[in-house]
XYZ file of C-alpha atoms in Angstrom:
707
model
C 53.772 -9.472 -2.740
C 57.584 -10.055 -2.597
C 58.124 -6.330 -3.213
C 55.833 -5.322 -0.317
C 57.432 -7.841 2.013
C 60.878 -6.344 1.095
C 59.592 -2.779 1.656
C 58.139 -3.812 5.075
C 61.386 -5.466 6.146
C 63.290 -2.373 5.275
C 60.802 -0.173 7.123
C 61.119 -2.316 10.289
C 64.878 -1.870 10.114
C 64.526 1.851 10.785
C 65.780 2.818 14.256
C 63.564 5.110 16.262
C 65.092 7.181 19.069
C 64.077 10.227 20.987
C 65.570 13.400 19.766
C 66.174 16.404 22.010
C 65.831 19.828 20.552
C 67.056 23.277 21.974
C 64.582 25.682 23.401
C 63.102 28.479 21.368
C 65.100 31.030 23.397
C 68.435 29.295 22.542
C 67.423 29.105 18.962
C 66.575 32.803 18.895
C 69.989 33.656 20.350
C 71.692 31.528 17.687
C 69.704 33.402 15.047
C 70.729 36.748 16.456
C 74.411 35.822 16.285
C 74.029 34.422 12.795
C 72.416 37.651 11.571
C 75.330 39.703 13.006
C 77.833 37.393 11.176
C 75.947 37.764 7.952
C 75.782 41.618 8.291
C 79.524 41.720 8.923
C 80.168 39.429 5.944
C 78.049 41.534 3.725
C 79.751 44.728 4.755
C 83.237 43.228 4.033
C 82.093 41.933 0.798
C 80.772 45.365 -0.292
C 83.996 47.115 0.556
C 85.972 44.570 -1.394
C 83.828 44.674 -4.511
C 83.713 48.506 -4.544
C 87.526 48.517 -4.229
C 88.121 46.115 -7.090
C 85.513 47.841 -9.368
C 86.376 51.439 -8.491
C 86.181 52.856 -12.070
C 82.729 51.287 -12.609
C 81.292 52.723 -9.457
C 82.883 56.201 -9.859
C 81.505 56.571 -13.359
C 78.085 55.265 -12.399
C 78.255 52.213 -14.741
C 78.119 49.508 -12.043
C 74.905 47.987 -11.015
C 73.414 48.837 -7.754
C 74.932 47.026 -4.866
C 72.130 44.607 -3.865
C 71.927 40.938 -3.037
C 69.889 40.298 -6.277
C 72.438 42.037 -8.358
C 75.293 40.135 -6.936
C 73.610 36.786 -6.965
C 72.874 37.273 -10.755
C 76.599 38.248 -11.340
C 77.828 35.368 -9.139
C 75.573 32.858 -11.013
C 76.748 34.069 -14.486
C 80.411 33.889 -13.402
C 79.833 30.424 -12.184
C 78.286 29.367 -15.434
C 81.192 30.906 -17.487
C 83.554 28.666 -15.482
C 81.562 25.397 -15.664
C 80.191 25.791 -19.263
C 82.634 25.732 -22.049
C 80.448 27.593 -24.614
C 79.134 30.189 -22.154
C 80.205 33.652 -23.294
C 77.800 36.053 -21.422
C 80.023 38.577 -19.616
C 78.775 39.692 -16.162
C 78.384 43.364 -15.364
C 80.844 43.092 -12.362
C 83.994 41.097 -11.883
C 84.175 39.026 -8.746
C 87.497 37.741 -7.504
C 87.751 34.095 -6.131
C 87.896 35.282 -2.574
C 84.808 37.505 -3.099
C 82.907 34.541 -4.531
C 83.860 32.427 -1.457
C 82.797 35.195 0.805
C 79.457 35.710 -1.063
C 78.865 31.949 -1.145
C 79.361 31.761 2.695
C 77.070 34.692 3.187
C 74.391 32.948 1.052
C 74.726 29.773 3.234
C 74.285 31.926 6.381
C 71.112 33.466 4.912
C 69.655 30.104 4.073
C 70.363 28.861 7.651
C 68.710 32.032 8.884
C 65.576 31.353 6.826
C 65.370 27.788 8.167
C 65.659 28.933 11.757
C 62.995 31.516 11.159
C 60.680 28.909 9.701
C 61.364 26.661 12.673
C 60.633 29.427 15.160
C 57.394 30.275 13.329
C 56.243 26.633 13.712
C 57.322 26.602 17.354
C 55.362 29.731 18.318
C 52.332 28.370 16.437
C 52.554 25.130 18.450
C 53.088 23.112 15.248
C 55.693 20.785 16.899
C 55.670 18.130 14.190
C 56.553 20.708 11.590
C 59.035 22.186 13.976
C 60.838 18.886 14.490
C 60.875 18.212 10.777
C 62.327 21.613 9.999
C 64.986 21.696 12.691
C 66.100 18.088 11.980
C 66.934 18.954 8.382
C 70.673 19.657 8.217
C 71.307 21.977 5.278
C 73.940 21.004 2.641
C 74.804 17.667 4.466
C 75.365 15.641 1.308
C 76.176 18.252 -1.293
C 78.643 21.039 -1.750
C 77.118 24.537 -2.423
C 80.138 25.676 -4.409
C 79.627 22.806 -6.908
C 75.864 23.494 -7.164
C 75.380 27.118 -7.067
C 72.037 27.067 -8.843
C 70.590 24.820 -6.179
C 71.904 27.296 -3.563
C 70.293 30.207 -5.293
C 67.005 28.320 -5.487
C 67.083 27.598 -1.871
C 67.630 31.199 -1.074
C 64.993 32.618 -3.459
C 62.267 30.055 -2.600
C 62.977 30.099 1.131
C 63.459 26.363 1.445
C 66.182 23.928 2.489
C 66.696 21.034 0.190
C 66.553 17.774 2.156
C 69.133 14.976 1.988
C 66.736 12.504 0.316
C 65.840 15.049 -2.381
C 69.485 15.449 -3.265
C 69.907 11.702 -3.489
C 66.939 11.348 -5.697
C 68.072 14.175 -7.913
C 71.615 12.579 -8.165
C 70.034 9.244 -8.979
C 68.000 10.652 -11.833
C 70.868 12.754 -13.144
C 73.060 9.657 -13.414
C 70.977 6.502 -12.671
C 72.877 3.698 -10.983
C 71.663 0.615 -12.803
C 71.332 -2.820 -11.254
C 74.033 -5.363 -12.097
C 71.675 -7.574 -14.050
C 70.351 -4.771 -16.240
C 70.822 -4.936 -19.944
C 73.024 -2.327 -21.502
C 70.238 -0.714 -23.700
C 67.806 -0.231 -20.712
C 69.172 3.186 -19.677
C 65.809 4.864 -19.174
C 64.608 4.596 -15.570
C 61.710 5.616 -13.343
C 61.676 5.568 -9.622
C 59.257 5.865 -6.676
C 59.086 8.615 -4.156
C 56.358 9.081 -1.676
C 53.716 11.793 -2.179
C 54.554 15.065 -0.477
C 58.347 14.650 -0.662
C 58.742 17.667 -3.005
C 58.967 15.840 -6.368
C 57.373 18.613 -8.465
C 58.209 21.545 -6.317
C 61.836 20.916 -5.481
C 63.356 18.021 -7.353
C 62.099 18.870 -10.887
C 63.650 22.342 -10.697
C 66.869 20.823 -9.373
C 67.065 18.490 -12.302
C 66.363 21.223 -14.717
C 69.166 23.318 -13.344
C 71.682 20.552 -13.326
C 70.878 18.801 -16.564
C 70.728 21.754 -18.952
C 73.853 22.579 -20.964
C 74.275 25.276 -23.510
C 76.074 22.872 -25.859
C 74.709 19.381 -25.366
C 71.361 19.168 -23.419
C 68.019 20.901 -23.517
C 65.848 19.795 -20.538
C 62.274 18.808 -21.370
C 59.866 18.333 -18.478
C 56.898 16.114 -19.403
C 53.827 16.463 -17.198
C 50.152 15.371 -17.344
C 47.862 17.525 -19.559
C 45.543 18.107 -16.594
C 48.455 19.345 -14.415
C 50.110 21.496 -17.099
C 48.806 24.934 -16.054
C 49.763 24.358 -12.266
C 53.168 22.885 -13.114
C 53.939 25.716 -15.688
C 53.311 28.352 -13.075
C 55.398 26.460 -10.418
C 58.402 25.859 -12.695
C 58.369 29.365 -14.043
C 58.146 30.824 -10.546
C 61.212 28.803 -9.351
C 63.394 29.156 -12.413
C 62.400 32.500 -13.889
C 63.689 34.788 -11.044
C 67.342 35.122 -9.951
C 68.168 31.966 -11.972
C 66.923 33.681 -15.181
C 65.814 30.550 -16.973
C 62.975 30.864 -19.529
C 60.330 28.131 -19.470
C 59.013 27.380 -22.840
C 55.639 25.652 -23.322
C 55.473 23.217 -26.257
C 52.078 22.338 -27.537
C 50.826 20.542 -30.695
C 47.378 19.536 -31.751
C 46.130 18.092 -35.110
C 44.273 21.348 -35.921
C 47.504 23.224 -35.731
C 48.232 23.247 -39.462
C 51.888 24.171 -39.420
C 53.398 25.834 -42.457
C 57.020 25.287 -43.456
C 57.943 28.634 -41.858
C 56.275 27.861 -38.669
C 57.954 24.406 -38.504
C 61.289 26.063 -38.989
C 60.568 28.664 -36.302
C 59.848 25.820 -33.869
C 63.193 24.266 -34.750
C 65.108 27.564 -34.424
C 63.454 28.353 -31.148
C 64.343 25.010 -29.656
C 68.030 25.448 -30.922
C 68.101 28.976 -29.332
C 66.607 27.519 -26.153
C 69.485 25.097 -25.932
C 72.109 27.813 -26.209
C 70.286 29.834 -23.450
C 69.742 26.960 -21.127
C 65.964 27.290 -21.412
C 63.589 24.583 -20.055
C 60.789 23.079 -22.230
C 57.541 22.148 -20.403
C 55.119 19.890 -22.368
C 52.713 16.911 -22.079
C 52.830 13.425 -23.613
C 49.909 14.350 -25.899
C 51.776 17.206 -27.369
C 54.902 15.098 -28.019
C 53.049 12.271 -29.717
C 50.844 14.684 -31.631
C 53.979 16.325 -33.117
C 55.228 12.833 -34.062
C 51.938 11.764 -35.742
C 51.477 15.184 -37.409
C 54.857 14.702 -39.049
C 53.837 11.467 -40.560
C 50.509 12.899 -41.587
C 52.138 15.838 -43.379
C 54.263 13.377 -45.401
C 51.279 11.288 -46.177
C 49.574 14.317 -47.582
C 52.582 15.021 -49.814
C 53.420 18.191 -47.852
C 57.089 17.250 -47.995
C 58.569 20.655 -47.264
C 56.744 20.970 -43.934
C 57.267 17.207 -43.216
C 61.033 17.493 -43.900
C 61.296 20.379 -41.458
C 59.266 18.684 -38.750
C 61.397 15.467 -39.264
C 64.566 17.515 -38.787
C 63.159 18.844 -35.538
C 62.349 15.337 -34.398
C 65.824 14.006 -35.058
C 67.421 17.018 -33.265
C 65.103 16.369 -30.285
C 66.240 12.823 -30.146
C 69.831 14.010 -29.990
C 69.798 16.934 -27.634
C 66.625 16.693 -25.445
C 66.900 15.220 -21.912
C 63.441 14.207 -20.645
C 62.166 14.302 -17.083
C 58.800 12.533 -16.437
C 56.664 13.832 -13.565
C 54.004 11.232 -12.581
C 55.578 8.712 -14.687
C 53.067 5.977 -13.780
C 50.289 7.806 -15.454
C 52.288 9.103 -18.373
C 53.525 5.658 -19.225
C 50.291 3.778 -18.433
C 49.392 1.211 -21.086
C 45.767 2.501 -21.246
C 46.914 5.766 -22.914
C 46.940 6.133 -26.704
C 46.799 8.943 -29.226
C 44.989 8.132 -32.533
C 44.884 10.081 -35.680
C 42.075 8.927 -38.024
C 43.124 8.805 -41.614
C 41.096 8.978 -44.825
C 37.553 9.912 -45.723
C 34.710 9.494 -43.189
C 32.318 6.758 -43.880
C 29.308 5.193 -42.073
C 30.099 2.556 -39.479
C 30.021 -0.878 -40.655
C 26.279 -2.083 -40.289
C 24.987 1.389 -40.339
C 21.416 1.657 -38.965
C 21.250 -1.965 -37.847
C 24.307 -1.439 -35.742
C 22.886 1.147 -33.328
C 19.355 -0.365 -33.368
C 20.914 -3.651 -32.243
C 22.625 -1.825 -29.481
C 19.394 -0.195 -28.481
C 17.627 -3.576 -28.499
C 20.377 -5.005 -26.239
C 20.164 -2.092 -23.746
C 16.332 -2.537 -23.719
C 16.939 -6.107 -22.565
C 19.486 -4.901 -19.952
C 16.688 -2.616 -18.644
C 14.333 -5.656 -18.615
C 16.654 -7.833 -16.552
C 18.269 -5.096 -14.443
C 16.060 -5.746 -11.389
C 16.434 -9.471 -11.208
C 20.182 -9.464 -11.941
C 20.758 -6.822 -9.340
C 18.781 -8.981 -6.872
C 20.864 -11.995 -7.583
C 24.099 -10.157 -7.534
C 23.569 -7.350 -5.085
C 27.152 -6.985 -4.013
C 28.523 -6.842 -7.685
C 26.112 -4.319 -9.119
C 25.278 -0.663 -8.422
C 21.594 -0.349 -9.128
C 18.873 2.305 -8.569
C 15.368 1.861 -9.847
C 14.210 4.548 -12.371
C 11.595 7.064 -11.243
C 9.443 6.423 -14.356
C 8.626 3.183 -16.177
C 9.902 4.645 -19.417
C 13.326 5.508 -18.089
C 16.447 3.580 -18.042
C 17.569 2.496 -14.445
C 21.001 3.309 -12.957
C 22.829 0.052 -13.638
C 26.568 -0.379 -13.311
C 28.630 -3.581 -13.087
C 31.192 -3.466 -10.217
C 32.964 -6.647 -11.463
C 32.757 -9.437 -14.043
C 30.749 -11.949 -11.898
C 27.180 -11.018 -13.052
C 28.141 -10.483 -16.683
C 27.975 -14.112 -18.110
C 24.488 -14.574 -16.628
C 23.296 -11.195 -18.022
C 24.739 -12.235 -21.447
C 22.753 -15.462 -21.440
C 19.484 -13.805 -20.618
C 20.035 -11.106 -23.203
C 21.060 -13.631 -25.946
C 17.985 -15.892 -25.358
C 15.548 -13.074 -25.265
C 17.111 -11.434 -28.430
C 16.832 -14.788 -30.232
C 13.145 -15.103 -29.253
C 12.438 -11.748 -30.891
C 13.860 -12.975 -34.155
C 12.500 -15.528 -36.653
C 15.393 -17.941 -36.978
C 14.768 -21.600 -37.464
C 14.905 -23.695 -34.240
C 17.790 -25.849 -35.697
C 19.924 -22.689 -36.142
C 19.134 -21.083 -32.753
C 21.555 -23.257 -30.800
C 24.380 -22.627 -33.256
C 23.625 -18.777 -33.113
C 23.579 -18.873 -29.357
C 26.972 -20.656 -29.193
C 28.422 -18.138 -31.760
C 27.404 -14.981 -29.922
C 28.292 -16.321 -26.379
C 31.634 -18.034 -27.283
C 34.365 -16.252 -29.174
C 36.068 -19.646 -29.936
C 33.237 -20.705 -32.359
C 34.545 -20.051 -35.889
C 32.662 -17.779 -38.231
C 32.899 -20.236 -41.078
C 30.015 -22.260 -39.654
C 27.686 -19.328 -40.303
C 28.762 -18.066 -43.667
C 27.253 -20.981 -45.639
C 23.914 -20.808 -43.742
C 23.143 -17.094 -43.523
C 23.305 -14.143 -45.763
C 25.975 -11.432 -45.346
C 23.661 -9.034 -43.477
C 22.596 -11.646 -40.921
C 26.238 -12.659 -40.358
C 27.100 -9.071 -39.783
C 24.268 -8.714 -37.288
C 25.423 -11.817 -35.396
C 28.974 -10.396 -35.323
C 27.691 -7.250 -33.740
C 25.901 -9.207 -31.073
C 29.112 -11.324 -30.508
C 31.160 -8.109 -30.076
C 28.729 -6.749 -27.468
C 28.374 -9.976 -25.409
C 31.280 -12.492 -25.637
C 33.875 -9.901 -26.708
C 32.672 -7.933 -23.651
C 32.096 -4.517 -25.269
C 28.892 -4.399 -23.160
C 30.852 -5.262 -19.985
C 33.497 -2.582 -20.569
C 30.735 0.145 -21.029
C 28.479 -0.977 -18.158
C 31.536 -0.804 -15.861
C 32.111 2.889 -16.619
C 30.568 5.688 -14.512
C 28.504 8.354 -16.260
C 29.846 11.854 -15.773
C 33.113 10.451 -14.380
C 34.388 8.221 -17.085
C 32.180 9.334 -19.970
C 29.428 11.609 -20.972
C 28.279 14.202 -23.496
C 30.672 17.297 -23.549
C 28.580 20.154 -22.161
C 30.748 22.859 -23.806
C 28.788 24.642 -26.426
C 31.927 25.189 -28.548
C 32.222 21.362 -28.794
C 30.030 20.523 -31.712
C 29.595 16.807 -31.185
C 26.611 15.164 -29.516
C 28.167 11.662 -29.059
C 29.632 10.620 -25.748
C 33.408 11.303 -25.116
C 35.814 10.141 -22.417
C 35.933 12.166 -19.198
C 39.077 12.769 -17.142
C 37.196 13.464 -13.991
C 33.653 14.312 -12.850
C 32.074 16.576 -15.428
C 35.529 17.233 -17.076
C 35.506 16.102 -20.602
C 38.766 15.094 -22.292
C 39.467 17.766 -24.940
C 39.531 16.695 -28.609
C 39.126 12.962 -27.657
C 36.678 10.387 -28.840
C 36.169 6.644 -28.109
C 38.240 4.639 -30.672
C 35.882 1.626 -30.766
C 32.661 2.413 -32.564
C 30.465 0.129 -30.504
C 31.906 1.548 -27.187
C 31.034 5.110 -28.507
C 27.423 4.039 -29.504
C 26.674 2.236 -26.254
C 28.004 5.058 -24.105
C 26.182 7.612 -26.099
C 22.897 5.722 -25.509
C 23.599 5.437 -21.806
C 24.591 9.151 -21.527
C 21.287 10.285 -22.931
C 19.335 7.588 -21.013
C 20.750 8.996 -17.681
C 20.956 12.638 -18.639
C 17.798 12.898 -20.656
C 17.119 15.291 -23.523
C 17.166 19.069 -23.381
C 14.085 21.194 -24.297
C 15.742 22.083 -27.577
C 16.395 18.433 -28.420
C 12.874 17.454 -27.521
C 11.500 20.218 -29.750
C 13.613 18.824 -32.566
C 12.017 15.398 -32.036
C 8.437 16.734 -32.013
C 9.023 19.019 -34.938
C 10.260 16.179 -37.098
C 7.416 13.956 -35.792
C 4.780 16.474 -36.816
C 6.416 17.652 -40.183
C 8.369 14.601 -41.565
C 6.715 11.443 -40.386
C 3.973 9.848 -42.528
C 2.134 8.465 -39.447
C 3.161 10.452 -36.438
C 0.263 9.059 -34.270
C 1.605 5.499 -34.431
C 5.118 6.654 -33.311
C 3.692 8.858 -30.570
C 1.516 5.938 -29.267
C 4.819 3.829 -29.025
C 6.318 6.581 -26.890
C 3.351 7.170 -24.551
C 2.794 3.320 -24.158
C 5.999 3.246 -22.028
C 4.570 5.703 -19.570
C 2.379 4.717 -16.599
C -1.221 5.812 -16.947
C -1.166 7.331 -13.464
C 1.919 9.397 -14.295
C 0.556 10.720 -17.549
C -1.472 13.843 -17.880
C -4.767 13.192 -19.774
C -4.165 16.020 -22.187
C -1.072 14.421 -23.654
C -2.162 10.726 -23.782
C -3.246 11.174 -27.491
C -1.242 12.758 -30.390
C -4.276 14.677 -31.475
C -4.456 16.544 -28.242
C -0.795 17.748 -28.342
C -0.374 21.421 -29.264
C 3.274 22.222 -29.755
C 2.349 25.968 -29.884
C 1.081 25.842 -26.378
C 4.073 26.828 -24.329
C 2.564 25.795 -21.007
C 1.706 22.248 -22.274
C 5.062 21.906 -24.060
C 7.272 22.923 -21.060
C 5.179 21.810 -18.117
C 3.592 18.641 -19.396
C 5.083 17.231 -22.600
C 8.806 17.707 -22.135
C 9.057 16.574 -18.475
C 7.085 13.425 -19.369
C 9.280 12.502 -22.321
C 12.671 13.819 -21.223
C 14.064 10.455 -20.255
C 11.791 8.259 -22.246
C 14.081 5.609 -23.937
C 12.003 5.480 -27.110
C 12.115 9.232 -27.584
C 15.902 9.258 -26.887
C 16.287 6.443 -29.500
C 14.286 8.524 -31.933
C 16.521 11.549 -31.369
C 19.740 9.615 -31.685
C 18.664 7.710 -34.762
C 17.624 10.956 -36.605
C 19.872 13.691 -35.286
C 23.048 12.182 -34.038
C 24.113 8.804 -35.429
C 23.576 9.511 -39.138
C 25.901 12.494 -38.889
C 28.389 11.540 -36.265
C 28.669 7.776 -36.185
C 31.414 7.613 -38.664
C 34.597 5.518 -39.009
C 37.839 5.885 -40.949
C 39.625 3.448 -43.114
C 43.091 3.924 -41.540
C 44.614 5.151 -38.191
C 47.913 6.472 -37.003
C 48.517 5.456 -33.460
C 51.083 6.505 -30.861
C 51.536 5.215 -27.247
C 53.886 5.910 -24.323
C 56.291 3.281 -25.822
C 57.065 5.954 -28.555
C 58.328 8.369 -25.782
C 61.216 6.123 -25.033
C 62.441 5.382 -28.600
C 65.651 3.572 -29.080
C 66.841 6.368 -31.379
C 67.268 8.755 -28.475
C 70.741 9.864 -27.554
C 69.881 11.102 -24.073
C 68.377 9.000 -21.362
C 64.855 9.532 -19.889
C 64.228 9.514 -16.209
C 61.028 9.917 -14.136
C 59.364 9.541 -10.826
C 55.979 8.949 -9.252
C 54.369 8.329 -5.958
C 53.426 4.809 -6.883
C 55.087 1.928 -8.690
C 51.913 -0.264 -9.410
C 52.640 -0.344 -13.174
C 56.326 -1.222 -13.027
C 55.663 -4.654 -14.666
C 53.837 -2.912 -17.566
C 56.461 -0.257 -18.409
C 57.709 0.119 -21.997
C 60.636 -2.304 -22.868
C 63.208 0.452 -22.908
C 62.264 1.810 -19.469
C 62.772 0.018 -16.119
C 61.981 0.621 -12.438
C 65.196 1.461 -10.620
C 64.365 2.623 -6.996
C 66.974 3.939 -4.558
C 67.681 1.373 -1.906
C 66.874 3.975 0.754
C 63.387 4.397 -0.755
C 62.423 0.692 -0.924
C 60.470 1.309 2.288
C 58.083 3.722 0.556
C 55.206 1.344 0.173
C 55.614 0.188 3.782
C 55.615 3.823 4.951
C 52.287 4.396 3.137
C 50.792 1.255 4.565
C 51.980 2.236 8.188
C 50.346 5.654 7.756
C 47.010 3.970 6.770
C 47.291 1.710 9.794
C 47.644 4.496 12.297
C 45.018 4.644 15.152
C 43.702 7.932 13.732
C 42.706 6.154 10.530
C 40.873 3.222 12.255
C 37.418 4.832 11.994
C 35.510 3.499 8.958
C 31.881 3.920 8.073
C 30.417 2.129 5.094
C 27.728 3.531 2.692
C 25.147 1.822 0.637
C 26.349 1.085 -2.926
C 24.042 3.535 -4.592
C 23.863 6.176 -1.867
C 22.841 9.598 -3.063
C 24.637 12.832 -2.301
C 21.844 13.777 0.285
C 22.242 10.459 2.140
C 26.035 10.833 2.303
C 25.734 14.393 3.546
C 23.332 13.314 6.211
C 25.661 10.671 7.399
C 28.561 13.185 7.432
C 26.508 15.624 9.491
C 25.729 13.091 12.232
C 29.283 11.619 12.445
C 31.238 12.246 15.638
C 33.854 13.775 15.892
C 32.668 16.457 13.490
C 33.969 16.251 9.875
C 35.323 19.496 8.590
C 36.777 18.527 5.266
C 35.400 16.274 2.519
C 37.624 14.890 -0.145
C 35.379 13.340 -2.730
C 38.088 11.046 -4.291
C 35.740 8.560 -5.734
C 33.219 11.076 -7.126
C 30.495 9.906 -4.835
C 28.558 13.044 -5.074
C 27.778 12.301 -8.657
C 24.129 13.581 -8.559
C 25.216 16.961 -7.258
C 27.458 19.893 -8.557
């Protein structure tokens, strides 16, 4: 609250005044004179260079006299002067006067490009862009001769670096700490509004300024989901005239490095330092390399582990990290876990997932009444068939205690505990403060284990965590045929499964697997597996089939499949048109499939785990500082201990700017939708809305039932 108030006060201090801009004709006249000046400078420069390098040009050993050639020579000469260990000799020799003339010509070219962009916006009647472009004074707060790589990037990318971008880059190159900061808190992150060129401009600027052939290898850390886009962007900006290689560093647990491969990684990083290369990677890859090093040593592969450990130590000495989207990279919710040891069945085994199925059946039973009592706190949609699980999602915590009480009471009624014990059991599974010692003397081990499972689901809120998640957005079954697991996995976005990731808590994984199949149903192949097992392996298939069919409404069930004896699995028409559509989302059939084909093989746990988190990125053993930025600062109070939020004073108004943009008159139109609105209902509402909506940004994945 105080931060927002300070941001708003600074925003209100901004002075607004009317600016006057020259006409397009005057701008064109200035552009014409500037071009003449540039041509004259280029002509004089050419004569001078040819005169001082006569022998090279006469013998044909000189490179062609082109801007790209001269800029490369100029850049290498500048690096040789600014870098102690730089020994690459340029193909031409430029005198100091020639360098000054070439630098001035480059500045002219950059101003020409800026004017051409402004004229383009003006002739297209894009006056807001025109004013933004023409108001940007090039090189106002930095000297091109001291930052030649920035100047070359401006020219090659056809951009003009803005003053605030220079201020942010300087702040990240050498953070100015607050007076009350502790000396060991050198790593900083800062906030810069979205659309201000963080990834496209400032990151390349930092990479060019921070790299040193003797002391600093720049490593850019980006989100895994943004890696392909950022890799192409950084390579495009740094790989041309600036001639910087961009190395991608990846590491996964299935990369079984040999000692030779580990040494190659180390040697390539050292070579990258000498050549001023830039490394692009993700937090998953960094933490995976750290955990893999420990795992190699644990497996007594000491030669490989020693080499990887040497690489780690070298990285902590020479690597300078830049975090892009630091709020997400350093978020407390992120963890990387390596399971260690032999697989074994989850504690409780069969009873564990049957208990979960029983609890979800009680959720199904009370869904309608709870949704009626707490209509604003629950997203609820009645299932099409009696045998299916309804769409039921908790929007907040308010309905959960009441749901737990109803589930606990009904669950106890299904059991055969003594009446004297029921009150104690009810307290135990609904209140985490009740000690377990009160049960150990009264019940056998298997009963205590069962009560602990119920306690975990209800009072420890495993059920609440799972019922808050959205199917196909936060979790689901990975549809990729190459992924050979059938249990639910985390999703990064709608229908985008997180690669090589599982839920760390066994009960969370089991509950979300149940819900995934309840919502998505079984495929024809999975249903065929169920019926084949029913007919071939069960002693009394008719009893089981009767349990399945009893959940269906008589009116919705075809007469020919009401009895097991009438089912003919060889009849393709009956199988695909009658049997499978009826049982696809039947909760009993789904439970049967999971109990026999999924959980016995995949519901495993490991005795030990290796865990890494964002805190490990900012290790105290690092010699170089780490800096980052993001469009938001919501998580500044949850940052790792060795990283602090350190915003520029000029940017403290960022939150207020965002708030002011949201409060503009053009954003005042708002139309609410029902909590459980379908894609069709939303589209109908969009079609009839005036003025006509031309673009739909489905930020909240509202079109969840569509593709």
